Amino acid sequence: MDLSFFQSQTAQQLRAEGRAEGRAEGQAKALLLLLGHRGVEVGDGDRERIVGCGDPEVLDEWFTRALTAGSMAEVFEGGVG
């Protein structure tokens, strides 16, 4: 059985993309959990924006802001994402 595909650059790139997507999904869930525990109201549009964001750096920035934010406007301020 030829297993060379699993060592190919394409396979490695696909695995890396899968890991990045998984990390972003986890970050989005953590952000929503934090906002819920802090009592910040998250509308459907805001929830979609968070879940749809695939950029870990943007999600990190939003998470940092969510630590002290009192509203979603404060989380999203600055135009990131």
Coordinates of C-alpha atoms in Angstrom, one line a residue:
M1 CA 0.0 0.0 0.0
D2 CA 1.4 3.4 -1.0
L3 CA 1.2 5.8 1.9
S4 CA 3.3 8.6 0.3
F5 CA 0.3 10.9 0.1
F6 CA 0.3 11.3 3.9
Q7 CA 3.8 12.7 3.7
S8 CA 3.2 15.0 0.8
Q9 CA 3.2 18.8 1.1
T10 CA -0.5 18.8 0.2
A11 CA -1.4 16.4 3.0
Q12 CA 0.7 18.4 5.5
Q13 CA -1.0 21.6 4.3
L14 CA -4.5 20.1 4.7
R15 CA -3.7 18.9 8.2
A16 CA -2.4 22.4 9.2
E17 CA -5.6 24.0 7.8
G18 CA -7.7 21.5 9.8
R19 CA -5.8 22.3 13.0
A20 CA -6.2 26.1 12.4
E21 CA -9.9 25.7 11.8
G22 CA -10.3 23.6 14.9
R23 CA -8.4 26.2 17.0
A24 CA -10.6 29.0 15.6
E25 CA -13.7 27.0 16.4
G26 CA -12.5 26.5 20.0
Q27 CA -11.6 30.2 20.4
A28 CA -15.0 31.2 19.2
K29 CA -16.7 28.8 21.7
A30 CA -14.5 30.1 24.5
L31 CA -15.3 33.7 23.6
L32 CA -19.1 33.0 23.5
L33 CA -18.8 31.2 26.9
L34 CA -16.9 34.2 28.4
L35 CA -19.4 36.7 27.1
G36 CA -22.3 34.6 28.5
H37 CA -20.7 34.3 31.9
R38 CA -20.1 38.0 32.0
G39 CA -23.7 38.7 31.1
V40 CA -22.9 40.5 27.8
E41 CA -25.8 40.1 25.4
V42 CA -24.8 38.5 22.1
G43 CA -27.2 39.0 19.3
D44 CA -27.6 36.5 16.4
G45 CA -25.6 38.7 14.1
D46 CA -22.8 39.0 16.6
R47 CA -22.8 35.3 17.2
E48 CA -22.5 34.6 13.5
R49 CA -19.7 37.0 13.2
I50 CA -17.8 35.3 16.0
V51 CA -18.4 31.8 14.8
G52 CA -17.7 32.7 11.2
C53 CA -14.3 34.3 12.0
G54 CA -11.5 32.0 11.1
D55 CA -8.7 34.3 12.1
P56 CA -7.1 33.3 15.4
E57 CA -5.5 36.7 15.9
V58 CA -8.8 38.5 15.6
L59 CA -10.5 36.0 17.9
D60 CA -7.7 36.6 20.5
E61 CA -8.2 40.3 20.2
W62 CA -11.9 40.0 20.7
F63 CA -11.4 37.6 23.7
T64 CA -9.0 40.1 25.3
R65 CA -11.6 42.9 24.9
A66 CA -14.4 40.7 26.2
L67 CA -12.6 40.3 29.5
T68 CA -13.7 43.8 30.4
A69 CA -16.3 44.8 27.8
G70 CA -19.8 45.6 28.8
S71 CA -21.2 45.3 25.3
M72 CA -20.6 43.7 22.0
A73 CA -19.8 47.1 20.6
E74 CA -16.8 47.3 22.9
V75 CA -15.7 43.8 21.9
F76 CA -15.8 44.7 18.2
E77 CA -14.5 48.3 18.5
G78 CA -11.4 49.1 16.4
G79 CA -12.6 47.6 13.2
V80 CA -10.8 44.2 13.6
G81 CA -12.5 41.3 11.9

